[in-house]
PDB file of C-alpha atoms and ligand atoms in Angstrom:
ATOM      1  CA  MET C   6      -0.942  17.525  -3.537  1.00  0.00           C
ATOM      2  CA  GLY C   7      -0.654  19.018   0.058  1.00  0.00           C
ATOM      3  CA  ASN C   8       0.721  22.652   0.655  1.00  0.00           C
ATOM      4  CA  THR C   9       3.984  23.707  -0.437  1.00  0.00           C
ATOM      5  CA  ILE C  10       7.024  24.089   2.013  1.00  0.00           C
ATOM      6  CA  ILE C  11       9.268  26.734   1.340  1.00  0.00           C
ATOM      7  CA  THR C  12      12.764  27.097   2.989  1.00  0.00           C
ATOM      8  CA  CYS C  13      14.655  29.906   3.435  1.00  0.00           C
ATOM      9  CA  ALA C  14      18.533  29.348   3.806  1.00  0.00           C
ATOM     10  CA  ILE C  15      19.471  33.199   5.100  1.00  0.00           C
ATOM     11  CA  THR C  16      23.586  33.227   4.760  1.00  0.00           C
ATOM     12  CA  GLY C  17      24.902  30.013   4.432  1.00  0.00           C
ATOM     13  CA  SER C  18      28.775  29.669   3.652  1.00  0.00           C
ATOM     14  CA  ILE C  19      29.106  29.615  -0.171  1.00  0.00           C
ATOM     15  CA  HIS C  20      29.223  33.693  -0.537  1.00  0.00           C
ATOM     16  CA  THR C  21      31.563  36.291   1.274  1.00  0.00           C
ATOM     17  CA  PRO C  22      30.727  39.591   2.161  1.00  0.00           C
ATOM     18  CA  SER C  23      32.151  41.402  -0.815  1.00  0.00           C
ATOM     19  CA  MET C  24      29.731  39.844  -3.520  1.00  0.00           C
ATOM     20  CA  SER C  25      26.742  41.650  -1.561  1.00  0.00           C
ATOM     21  CA  PRO C  26      25.618  44.230   0.442  1.00  0.00           C
ATOM     22  CA  TYR C  27      22.449  42.269   1.277  1.00  0.00           C
ATOM     23  CA  LEU C  28      24.037  39.351   2.474  1.00  0.00           C
ATOM     24  CA  PRO C  29      23.542  39.193   6.308  1.00  0.00           C
ATOM     25  CA  TRP C  30      26.395  38.424   8.367  1.00  0.00           C
ATOM     26  CA  LYS C  31      26.630  40.467  11.206  1.00  0.00           C
ATOM     27  CA  PRO C  32      24.101  38.910  14.252  1.00  0.00           C
ATOM     28  CA  ALA C  33      21.067  41.803  13.904  1.00  0.00           C
ATOM     29  CA  GLU C  34      21.144  41.547  10.044  1.00  0.00           C
ATOM     30  CA  ILE C  35      20.699  37.311  10.589  1.00  0.00           C
ATOM     31  CA  ILE C  36      17.961  37.994  12.971  1.00  0.00           C
ATOM     32  CA  ARG C  37      15.807  40.603  11.123  1.00  0.00           C
ATOM     33  CA  GLN C  38      16.244  38.748   7.464  1.00  0.00           C
ATOM     34  CA  SER C  39      15.190  35.523   9.387  1.00  0.00           C
ATOM     35  CA  PHE C  40      12.141  37.055  10.929  1.00  0.00           C
ATOM     36  CA  ASP C  41      11.148  38.973   7.916  1.00  0.00           C
ATOM     37  CA  ALA C  42      11.773  35.660   5.331  1.00  0.00           C
ATOM     38  CA  ALA C  43       9.500  33.932   8.197  1.00  0.00           C
ATOM     39  CA  ARG C  44       6.900  36.732   7.769  1.00  0.00           C
ATOM     40  CA  ALA C  45       7.034  36.404   3.565  1.00  0.00           C
ATOM     41  CA  GLY C  46       6.455  32.461   3.968  1.00  0.00           C
ATOM     42  CA  ALA C  47       9.471  30.689   4.584  1.00  0.00           C
ATOM     43  CA  ALA C  48       7.951  27.721   7.377  1.00  0.00           C
ATOM     44  CA  ILE C  49      11.921  26.291   7.636  1.00  0.00           C
ATOM     45  CA  LEU C  50      15.037  28.669   7.989  1.00  0.00           C
ATOM     46  CA  HIS C  51      17.896  26.865   7.077  1.00  0.00           C
ATOM     47  CA  LEU C  52      20.831  28.582   9.280  1.00  0.00           C
ATOM     48  CA  HIS C  53      24.593  29.119   9.302  1.00  0.00           C
ATOM     49  CA  ALA C  54      26.834  31.310  11.293  1.00  0.00           C
ATOM     50  CA  ARG C  55      29.172  33.479  10.562  1.00  0.00           C
ATOM     51  CA  ASP C  56      31.912  35.487  12.870  1.00  0.00           C
ATOM     52  CA  PRO C  57      30.331  38.450  13.461  1.00  0.00           C
ATOM     53  CA  GLU C  58      33.924  40.751  12.838  1.00  0.00           C
ATOM     54  CA  ASN C  59      34.443  39.818   9.506  1.00  0.00           C
ATOM     55  CA  GLY C  60      31.561  37.561   7.591  1.00  0.00           C
ATOM     56  CA  ARG C  61      33.679  34.426   7.770  1.00  0.00           C
ATOM     57  CA  PRO C  62      31.805  30.881   7.917  1.00  0.00           C
ATOM     58  CA  SER C  63      31.922  30.132  11.297  1.00  0.00           C
ATOM     59  CA  SER C  64      31.174  27.123  13.583  1.00  0.00           C
ATOM     60  CA  GLU C  65      31.688  28.344  17.021  1.00  0.00           C
ATOM     61  CA  PRO C  66      28.261  27.963  19.248  1.00  0.00           C
ATOM     62  CA  ALA C  67      29.150  31.202  20.769  1.00  0.00           C
ATOM     63  CA  HIS C  68      28.418  32.894  17.448  1.00  0.00           C
ATOM     64  CA  PHE C  69      25.214  31.007  16.894  1.00  0.00           C
ATOM     65  CA  MET C  70      24.425  32.298  20.220  1.00  0.00           C
ATOM     66  CA  GLN C  71      24.881  35.839  18.962  1.00  0.00           C
ATOM     67  CA  PHE C  72      21.410  35.426  16.953  1.00  0.00           C
ATOM     68  CA  LEU C  73      19.533  31.731  17.315  1.00  0.00           C
ATOM     69  CA  PRO C  74      18.077  32.197  20.397  1.00  0.00           C
ATOM     70  CA  GLN C  75      15.903  35.571  19.048  1.00  0.00           C
ATOM     71  CA  ILE C  76      15.118  33.723  16.556  1.00  0.00           C
ATOM     72  CA  ALA C  77      13.949  30.932  18.257  1.00  0.00           C
ATOM     73  CA  ALA C  78      11.922  33.474  20.620  1.00  0.00           C
ATOM     74  CA  GLY C  79      10.832  35.839  17.620  1.00  0.00           C
ATOM     75  CA  SER C  80       9.436  33.582  15.710  1.00  0.00           C
ATOM     76  CA  ASP C  81       7.881  29.695  15.088  1.00  0.00           C
ATOM     77  CA  ALA C  82       9.485  29.154  11.833  1.00  0.00           C
ATOM     78  CA  VAL C  83      11.391  25.565  11.768  1.00  0.00           C
ATOM     79  CA  ILE C  84      15.215  26.157  12.855  1.00  0.00           C
ATOM     80  CA  ASN C  85      17.238  23.736  10.619  1.00  0.00           C
ATOM     81  CA  LEU C  86      21.248  24.076  11.521  1.00  0.00           C
ATOM     82  CA  SER C  87      23.602  23.026   9.007  1.00  0.00           C
ATOM     83  CA  THR C  88      25.867  20.036   9.943  1.00  0.00           C
ATOM     84  CA  GLY C  89      27.553  21.191   6.432  1.00  0.00           C
ATOM     85  CA  GLY C  90      29.040  24.394   7.369  1.00  0.00           C
ATOM     86  CA  SER C  91      31.640  24.805   5.158  1.00  0.00           C
ATOM     87  CA  ALA C  92      33.894  22.683   3.183  1.00  0.00           C
ATOM     88  CA  ILE C  93      36.717  24.064   5.141  1.00  0.00           C
ATOM     89  CA  MET C  94      36.053  23.113   8.217  1.00  0.00           C
ATOM     90  CA  SER C  95      36.249  19.568   9.919  1.00  0.00           C
ATOM     91  CA  LEU C  96      33.051  17.364  10.668  1.00  0.00           C
ATOM     92  CA  ASP C  97      33.870  17.436  14.271  1.00  0.00           C
ATOM     93  CA  ASP C  98      33.423  21.566  14.360  1.00  0.00           C
ATOM     94  CA  ARG C  99      30.386  21.311  11.551  1.00  0.00           C
ATOM     95  CA  LEU C 100      28.763  19.420  14.174  1.00  0.00           C
ATOM     96  CA  LYS C 101      29.360  21.458  17.471  1.00  0.00           C
ATOM     97  CA  ALA C 102      26.070  24.006  17.260  1.00  0.00           C
ATOM     98  CA  ALA C 103      24.049  21.146  16.093  1.00  0.00           C
ATOM     99  CA  LEU C 104      24.640  18.727  18.907  1.00  0.00           C
ATOM    100  CA  ARG C 105      24.506  21.487  21.721  1.00  0.00           C
ATOM    101  CA  PHE C 106      21.302  23.374  20.217  1.00  0.00           C
ATOM    102  CA  CYS C 107      19.060  20.289  19.445  1.00  0.00           C
ATOM    103  CA  PRO C 108      17.143  21.945  16.829  1.00  0.00           C
ATOM    104  CA  GLU C 109      14.156  20.134  15.192  1.00  0.00           C
ATOM    105  CA  MET C 110      15.788  19.700  11.744  1.00  0.00           C
ATOM    106  CA  CYS C 111      19.410  19.641  10.432  1.00  0.00           C
ATOM    107  CA  SER C 112      21.233  19.451   7.252  1.00  0.00           C
ATOM    108  CA  LEU C 113      22.735  16.128   6.260  1.00  0.00           C
ATOM    109  CA  ASN C 114      25.294  16.111   2.868  1.00  0.00           C
ATOM    110  CA  MET C 115      24.911  12.711   1.459  1.00  0.00           C
ATOM    111  CA  GLY C 116      28.034  11.819  -0.129  1.00  0.00           C
ATOM    112  CA  SER C 117      32.210  12.979  -0.209  1.00  0.00           C
ATOM    113  CA  MET C 118      32.663  15.598  -3.301  1.00  0.00           C
ATOM    114  CA  ASN C 119      34.119  18.547  -4.716  1.00  0.00           C
ATOM    115  CA  PHE C 120      32.097  21.568  -3.676  1.00  0.00           C
ATOM    116  CA  ALA C 121      33.909  23.610  -6.254  1.00  0.00           C
ATOM    117  CA  LEU C 122      33.668  27.553  -5.569  1.00  0.00           C
ATOM    118  CA  TYR C 123      36.825  29.501  -7.225  1.00  0.00           C
ATOM    119  CA  PRO C 124      35.344  30.233 -10.418  1.00  0.00           C
ATOM    120  CA  MET C 125      33.737  33.289  -7.820  1.00  0.00           C
ATOM    121  CA  ALA C 126      37.185  34.875  -7.376  1.00  0.00           C
ATOM    122  CA  GLU C 127      37.336  35.139 -10.990  1.00  0.00           C
ATOM    123  CA  LYS C 128      35.046  38.358 -11.045  1.00  0.00           C
ATOM    124  CA  THR C 129      37.140  41.394 -10.318  1.00  0.00           C
ATOM    125  CA  ARG C 130      36.073  42.808  -7.000  1.00  0.00           C
ATOM    126  CA  ASP C 131      36.900  44.791  -4.029  1.00  0.00           C
ATOM    127  CA  TRP C 132      37.406  42.566  -1.111  1.00  0.00           C
ATOM    128  CA  LEU C 133      36.074  43.708   2.011  1.00  0.00           C
ATOM    129  CA  PHE C 134      38.324  41.137   4.396  1.00  0.00           C
ATOM    130  CA  ASP C 135      41.272  39.295   2.933  1.00  0.00           C
ATOM    131  CA  TRP C 136      40.052  35.852   4.258  1.00  0.00           C
ATOM    132  CA  GLU C 137      37.446  36.271   0.917  1.00  0.00           C
ATOM    133  CA  GLU C 138      39.398  35.658  -2.101  1.00  0.00           C
ATOM    134  CA  PRO C 139      42.178  33.024  -0.373  1.00  0.00           C
ATOM    135  CA  PHE C 140      38.581  31.069   0.870  1.00  0.00           C
ATOM    136  CA  LEU C 141      37.426  30.923  -2.730  1.00  0.00           C
ATOM    137  CA  ARG C 142      40.306  29.993  -4.150  1.00  0.00           C
ATOM    138  CA  GLY C 143      41.538  27.287  -2.260  1.00  0.00           C
ATOM    139  CA  THR C 144      38.554  25.377  -3.685  1.00  0.00           C
ATOM    140  CA  ASP C 145      40.201  24.243  -6.332  1.00  0.00           C
ATOM    141  CA  ASP C 146      41.540  21.506  -4.053  1.00  0.00           C
ATOM    142  CA  LEU C 147      38.936  20.990  -1.187  1.00  0.00           C
ATOM    143  CA  VAL C 148      36.984  17.838  -0.780  1.00  0.00           C
ATOM    144  CA  PHE C 149      33.747  18.320   1.431  1.00  0.00           C
ATOM    145  CA  LYS C 150      34.227  14.990   3.544  1.00  0.00           C
ATOM    146  CA  ASN C 151      30.849  13.637   3.768  1.00  0.00           C
ATOM    147  CA  THR C 152      31.594   9.690   4.047  1.00  0.00           C
ATOM    148  CA  PRO C 153      29.323   6.266   5.055  1.00  0.00           C
ATOM    149  CA  ARG C 154      31.186   7.040   8.484  1.00  0.00           C
ATOM    150  CA  ASP C 155      29.804  10.448   8.733  1.00  0.00           C
ATOM    151  CA  ILE C 156      26.993  10.323   7.733  1.00  0.00           C
ATOM    152  CA  ALA C 157      26.100   7.110   9.962  1.00  0.00           C
ATOM    153  CA  GLY C 158      27.655   9.267  13.267  1.00  0.00           C
ATOM    154  CA  ILE C 159      25.518  12.223  12.198  1.00  0.00           C
ATOM    155  CA  LEU C 160      22.623   9.926  12.095  1.00  0.00           C
ATOM    156  CA  SER C 161      23.056   8.124  15.370  1.00  0.00           C
ATOM    157  CA  ARG C 162      24.182  11.399  17.284  1.00  0.00           C
ATOM    158  CA  MET C 163      21.364  14.203  15.980  1.00  0.00           C
ATOM    159  CA  GLY C 164      18.522  11.791  15.202  1.00  0.00           C
ATOM    160  CA  GLN C 165      18.377   8.651  17.395  1.00  0.00           C
ATOM    161  CA  GLU C 166      19.959  10.548  20.285  1.00  0.00           C
ATOM    162  CA  ARG C 167      18.646  14.154  19.908  1.00  0.00           C
ATOM    163  CA  GLY C 168      15.348  13.452  17.708  1.00  0.00           C
ATOM    164  CA  ALA C 169      16.144  15.937  15.051  1.00  0.00           C
ATOM    165  CA  ARG C 170      15.176  15.195  11.491  1.00  0.00           C
ATOM    166  CA  PHE C 171      17.095  15.511   8.102  1.00  0.00           C
ATOM    167  CA  GLU C 172      17.237  17.602   5.361  1.00  0.00           C
ATOM    168  CA  PHE C 173      19.057  14.877   3.126  1.00  0.00           C
ATOM    169  CA  GLU C 174      21.324  17.301   0.822  1.00  0.00           C
ATOM    170  CA  CYS C 175      22.004  14.853  -2.333  1.00  0.00           C
ATOM    171  CA  TYR C 176      24.235  16.444  -4.975  1.00  0.00           C
ATOM    172  CA  ASP C 177      24.216  13.551  -7.168  1.00  0.00           C
ATOM    173  CA  ILE C 178      22.766  10.309  -8.066  1.00  0.00           C
ATOM    174  CA  GLY C 179      24.767   8.297  -6.084  1.00  0.00           C
ATOM    175  CA  HIS C 180      23.412  10.159  -2.966  1.00  0.00           C
ATOM    176  CA  LEU C 181      20.046   8.545  -3.569  1.00  0.00           C
ATOM    177  CA  TYR C 182      21.417   5.261  -3.137  1.00  0.00           C
ATOM    178  CA  MET C 183      23.480   6.434  -0.131  1.00  0.00           C
ATOM    179  CA  LEU C 184      20.397   7.731   1.352  1.00  0.00           C
ATOM    180  CA  LYS C 185      18.813   3.660   0.203  1.00  0.00           C
ATOM    181  CA  HIS C 186      21.339   2.457   1.890  1.00  0.00           C
ATOM    182  CA  PHE C 187      20.659   3.723   5.378  1.00  0.00           C
ATOM    183  CA  VAL C 188      17.224   3.114   4.864  1.00  0.00           C
ATOM    184  CA  GLU C 189      18.192  -0.364   4.446  1.00  0.00           C
ATOM    185  CA  ARG C 190      20.485  -0.349   7.621  1.00  0.00           C
ATOM    186  CA  GLY C 191      17.274   1.086   9.650  1.00  0.00           C
ATOM    187  CA  MET C 192      18.972   4.359  10.095  1.00  0.00           C
ATOM    188  CA  VAL C 193      16.768   6.521   8.333  1.00  0.00           C
ATOM    189  CA  ASN C 194      12.570   6.469   8.243  1.00  0.00           C
ATOM    190  CA  ALA C 195       9.702   7.877   6.672  1.00  0.00           C
ATOM    191  CA  PRO C 196       8.863  10.629   5.932  1.00  0.00           C
ATOM    192  CA  ILE C 197      12.127  11.481   4.322  1.00  0.00           C
ATOM    193  CA  PHE C 198      12.828  14.922   2.956  1.00  0.00           C
ATOM    194  CA  ILE C 199      15.143  15.152   0.110  1.00  0.00           C
ATOM    195  CA  GLN C 200      16.521  17.822  -0.465  1.00  0.00           C
ATOM    196  CA  PHE C 201      17.855  18.192  -4.694  1.00  0.00           C
ATOM    197  CA  VAL C 202      20.564  20.455  -4.840  1.00  0.00           C
ATOM    198  CA  PHE C 203      21.878  21.640  -8.666  1.00  0.00           C
ATOM    199  CA  GLY C 204      24.570  23.916  -9.715  1.00  0.00           C
ATOM    200  CA  VAL C 205      27.368  23.236  -6.922  1.00  0.00           C
ATOM    201  CA  LEU C 206      30.215  22.975  -9.439  1.00  0.00           C
ATOM    202  CA  GLY C 207      31.100  18.828  -8.286  1.00  0.00           C
ATOM    203  CA  GLY C 208      27.555  18.172  -8.228  1.00  0.00           C
ATOM    204  CA  MET C 209      24.482  17.862 -10.618  1.00  0.00           C
ATOM    205  CA  GLY C 210      23.951  20.934 -13.210  1.00  0.00           C
ATOM    206  CA  PRO C 211      20.887  22.566 -13.124  1.00  0.00           C
ATOM    207  CA  ASP C 212      18.711  20.793 -15.692  1.00  0.00           C
ATOM    208  CA  PRO C 213      14.867  19.893 -15.632  1.00  0.00           C
ATOM    209  CA  ASP C 214      15.755  16.899 -17.377  1.00  0.00           C
ATOM    210  CA  THR C 215      17.914  15.773 -14.574  1.00  0.00           C
ATOM    211  CA  LEU C 216      15.046  16.241 -11.815  1.00  0.00           C
ATOM    212  CA  ASP C 217      12.625  14.497 -13.823  1.00  0.00           C
ATOM    213  CA  HIS C 218      15.106  11.562 -13.744  1.00  0.00           C
ATOM    214  CA  LEU C 219      15.602  11.994  -9.598  1.00  0.00           C
ATOM    215  CA  ILE C 220      12.053  11.783  -9.078  1.00  0.00           C
ATOM    216  CA  ALA C 221      11.352   9.033 -11.192  1.00  0.00           C
ATOM    217  CA  LEU C 222      14.623   7.285  -8.982  1.00  0.00           C
ATOM    218  CA  ALA C 223      13.337   8.277  -5.782  1.00  0.00           C
ATOM    219  CA  ASP C 224       9.904   6.713  -6.426  1.00  0.00           C
ATOM    220  CA  LYS C 225      11.489   3.399  -7.263  1.00  0.00           C
ATOM    221  CA  LEU C 226      13.808   3.757  -3.807  1.00  0.00           C
ATOM    222  CA  PHE C 227      11.644   5.274  -1.399  1.00  0.00           C
ATOM    223  CA  GLY C 228       7.833   4.830  -3.096  1.00  0.00           C
ATOM    224  CA  GLU C 229       5.627   6.772  -0.771  1.00  0.00           C
ATOM    225  CA  GLU C 230       8.200   7.285   1.940  1.00  0.00           C
ATOM    226  CA  TYR C 231       9.452  10.649   0.740  1.00  0.00           C
ATOM    227  CA  MET C 232       9.300  13.830  -0.692  1.00  0.00           C
ATOM    228  CA  PHE C 233      11.484  16.323  -2.251  1.00  0.00           C
ATOM    229  CA  SER C 234      12.268  19.927  -2.281  1.00  0.00           C
ATOM    230  CA  VAL C 235      14.824  21.607  -4.828  1.00  0.00           C
ATOM    231  CA  LEU C 236      17.408  24.221  -4.447  1.00  0.00           C
ATOM    232  CA  ALA C 237      19.590  25.356  -7.290  1.00  0.00           C
ATOM    233  CA  ALA C 238      22.379  27.420  -6.547  1.00  0.00           C
ATOM    234  CA  GLY C 239      22.645  30.876  -8.547  1.00  0.00           C
ATOM    235  CA  ARG C 240      20.341  32.119 -11.100  1.00  0.00           C
ATOM    236  CA  HIS C 241      18.589  28.638 -11.347  1.00  0.00           C
ATOM    237  CA  GLN C 242      17.318  29.455  -8.264  1.00  0.00           C
ATOM    238  CA  ILE C 243      13.670  30.122  -9.235  1.00  0.00           C
ATOM    239  CA  PRO C 244      13.381  28.396 -12.220  1.00  0.00           C
ATOM    240  CA  MET C 245      14.270  25.095 -10.420  1.00  0.00           C
ATOM    241  CA  ALA C 246      12.356  25.553  -7.817  1.00  0.00           C
ATOM    242  CA  THR C 247       9.303  26.834  -9.736  1.00  0.00           C
ATOM    243  CA  ARG C 248       9.670  23.079 -11.588  1.00  0.00           C
ATOM    244  CA  ALA C 249       9.800  21.840  -8.562  1.00  0.00           C
ATOM    245  CA  ALA C 250       6.682  22.923  -7.272  1.00  0.00           C
ATOM    246  CA  GLU C 251       5.133  22.098 -10.591  1.00  0.00           C
ATOM    247  CA  LEU C 252       6.226  18.418  -9.820  1.00  0.00           C
ATOM    248  CA  GLY C 253       4.663  18.267  -6.736  1.00  0.00           C
ATOM    249  CA  GLY C 254       7.701  18.978  -4.490  1.00  0.00           C
ATOM    250  CA  HIS C 255       8.718  21.798  -1.929  1.00  0.00           C
ATOM    251  CA  VAL C 256      11.539  24.631  -2.421  1.00  0.00           C
ATOM    252  CA  ARG C 257      14.420  26.452  -0.877  1.00  0.00           C
ATOM    253  CA  VAL C 258      15.448  29.788  -1.768  1.00  0.00           C
ATOM    254  CA  GLY C 259      17.822  31.934   0.053  1.00  0.00           C
ATOM    255  CA  LEU C 260      20.880  34.242  -0.026  1.00  0.00           C
ATOM    256  CA  GLU C 261      22.888  31.300   0.936  1.00  0.00           C
ATOM    257  CA  ASP C 262      22.400  29.769  -2.810  1.00  0.00           C
ATOM    258  CA  ASN C 263      22.006  32.547  -4.998  1.00  0.00           C
ATOM    259  CA  LEU C 264      22.258  36.538  -4.262  1.00  0.00           C
ATOM    260  CA  MET C 265      20.107  37.838  -7.311  1.00  0.00           C
ATOM    261  CA  ILE C 266      16.837  38.786  -7.853  1.00  0.00           C
ATOM    262  CA  ALA C 267      16.712  38.809 -11.565  1.00  0.00           C
ATOM    263  CA  ARG C 268      19.014  39.058 -14.052  1.00  0.00           C
ATOM    264  CA  GLY C 269      22.166  41.830 -12.827  1.00  0.00           C
ATOM    265  CA  GLN C 270      19.866  42.551 -10.134  1.00  0.00           C
ATOM    266  CA  LEU C 271      20.784  41.651  -6.172  1.00  0.00           C
ATOM    267  CA  ALA C 272      18.650  40.780  -4.098  1.00  0.00           C
ATOM    268  CA  ARG C 273      18.136  42.701  -1.023  1.00  0.00           C
ATOM    269  CA  SER C 274      16.894  40.692   1.201  1.00  0.00           C
ATOM    270  CA  ASN C 275      16.339  36.652   1.636  1.00  0.00           C
ATOM    271  CA  ALA C 276      12.507  37.590   2.033  1.00  0.00           C
ATOM    272  CA  GLU C 277      12.218  39.031  -1.508  1.00  0.00           C
ATOM    273  CA  GLN C 278      13.112  35.444  -2.723  1.00  0.00           C
ATOM    274  CA  VAL C 279      10.753  34.075  -0.698  1.00  0.00           C
ATOM    275  CA  LEU C 280       7.713  36.248  -1.912  1.00  0.00           C
ATOM    276  CA  GLN C 281       9.282  35.590  -5.511  1.00  0.00           C
ATOM    277  CA  ILE C 282       8.758  31.957  -5.345  1.00  0.00           C
ATOM    278  CA  ARG C 283       5.610  32.133  -2.916  1.00  0.00           C
ATOM    279  CA  GLU C 284       3.852  33.976  -5.580  1.00  0.00           C
ATOM    280  CA  ILE C 285       4.580  31.351  -8.435  1.00  0.00           C
ATOM    281  CA  VAL C 286       3.469  28.640  -5.899  1.00  0.00           C
ATOM    282  CA  GLU C 287       0.283  30.595  -5.160  1.00  0.00           C
ATOM    283  CA  SER C 288      -0.151  31.390  -8.928  1.00  0.00           C
ATOM    284  CA  MET C 289      -0.133  27.210  -9.478  1.00  0.00           C
ATOM    285  CA  GLY C 290      -3.317  27.246  -6.697  1.00  0.00           C
ATOM    286  CA  ARG C 291      -1.405  25.809  -4.109  1.00  0.00           C
ATOM    287  CA  SER C 292      -0.568  27.142  -0.990  1.00  0.00           C
ATOM    288  CA  VAL C 293       2.591  27.742   1.074  1.00  0.00           C
ATOM    289  CA  ALA C 294       2.770  25.352   4.209  1.00  0.00           C
ATOM    290  CA  THR C 295       2.547  26.910   7.543  1.00  0.00           C
ATOM    291  CA  PRO C 296       5.498  26.452  10.506  1.00  0.00           C
ATOM    292  CA  ASN C 297       3.133  23.817  11.756  1.00  0.00           C
ATOM    293  CA  GLU C 298       2.137  22.396   8.861  1.00  0.00           C
ATOM    294  CA  ALA C 299       5.682  22.101   8.020  1.00  0.00           C
ATOM    295  CA  ARG C 300       6.137  19.813  11.097  1.00  0.00           C
ATOM    296  CA  GLN C 301       3.293  17.908  10.709  1.00  0.00           C
ATOM    297  CA  MET C 302       4.349  17.070   7.229  1.00  0.00           C
ATOM    298  CA  LEU C 303       8.296  15.839   8.452  1.00  0.00           C
ATOM    299  CA  GLY C 304       7.636  14.448  11.734  1.00  0.00           C
ATOM    300  CA  LEU C 305       9.015  16.866  13.534  1.00  0.00           C
ATOM    301  CA  LYS C 306       9.556  16.647  17.138  1.00  0.00           C
ATOM    302  CA  GLY C 307       8.483  20.473  18.125  1.00  0.00           C
ATOM    303  CA  ALA C 308       9.888  23.720  18.612  1.00  0.00           C
ATOM    304  CA  ASP C 309       9.637  23.155  22.666  1.00  0.00           C
ATOM    305  CA  LYS C 310      12.010  19.838  22.446  1.00  0.00           C
ATOM    306  CA  VAL C 311      15.056  22.399  20.950  1.00  0.00           C
ATOM    307  CA  ALA C 312      17.526  23.683  23.171  1.00  0.00           C
ATOM    308  CA  ILE C 313      17.733  26.708  21.883  1.00  0.00           C
ATOM    309  CA  VAL C 314      18.166  28.929  25.089  1.00  0.00           C
ATOM    310  CA  ALA C 315      19.914  32.309  26.012  1.00  0.00           C
TER     311      ALA C 315
HETATM  312  N1  KMH B 425      24.286  25.422   0.382  1.00  0.00           N
HETATM  313  C1  KMH B 425      23.582  24.401  -0.121  1.00  0.00           C
HETATM  314  C2  KMH B 425      24.598  23.948  -1.603  1.00  0.00           C
HETATM  315  C3  KMH B 425      24.551  22.582   4.133  1.00  0.00           C
HETATM  316  O1  KMH B 425      24.702  23.445   4.751  1.00  0.00           O
HETATM  317  O2  KMH B 425      24.844  21.429   5.106  1.00  0.00           O
HETATM  318  C4  KMH B 425      24.135  23.458   0.435  1.00  0.00           C
HETATM  319  C5  KMH B 425      23.621  23.443   2.384  1.00  0.00           C
HETATM  320  C6  KMH B 425      24.762  22.263   2.668  1.00  0.00           C
HETATM  321  O3  KMH B 425      23.033  23.944   2.605  1.00  0.00           O
HETATM  322 ZN1   ZN B 426      23.732  25.441   4.410  1.00  0.00          ZN
END
């Protein structure tokens, strides 16, 4: 088994500012937490933007510009930009930042699906901003659109034209078959980095037996040509990541998908979660990958070939 790649997803578009004072959404906080997460052992930083006025998920390159150049200049971590953005955004908007900044990696969601966040609106909260509650409640009638045409477009515009490689986000067994379809079309090649996503309402639940099954299936479909990582939303994040590491996989943590560090206890930073999974990985006798090791394992183009300049 090689070293374990830790991805840290810093802010995302699932949680809202009222849910945790530690969720970074102001640029300075996104920068600080990204540096700390990288120092703690994250080789890859998976990044979304937020409106600096109110924390609302944003697709505006101008908002990315308020933190991305500083992160790229101050850390050697691999920058992975989301092309999922938020399910409420159009695909054109979701792609704006990735097309402009040409990162080494970007996410690619492998199927259309429900992406239901509305149960989070049930908890009584003092909402900081008026967009938060309607945003969450509206997800009971929202499709996260990732059609084969959308996927093909991202593969060619980001992959073939800009040399990015992908974090293939697979929320369901069918998404593996979609990935295989694009391998057969010659649009995806090794090394394929699959992110198995658990715990989003609309995708697979966080069940270790399902992970075993996914690995067996991915072995059949992709043989030696793939590696996998696991992210699980909410309190299953660390248990499922631990299982992934035991099985030779990579791991993703971060406040994008989970705000807690223990039962009933908010994580005070992304770095806290990185350190927690790092200790677990190292207790198994494995080492965490440096950014350059991750680059080599994933066949990335290199930080000198991105277009992230202030
Ligand atoms: N938050 C994950 C469950 C993306 O950015 O493209 C999904 C995600 C998708 O990270
Ligand atoms: Zn994301």
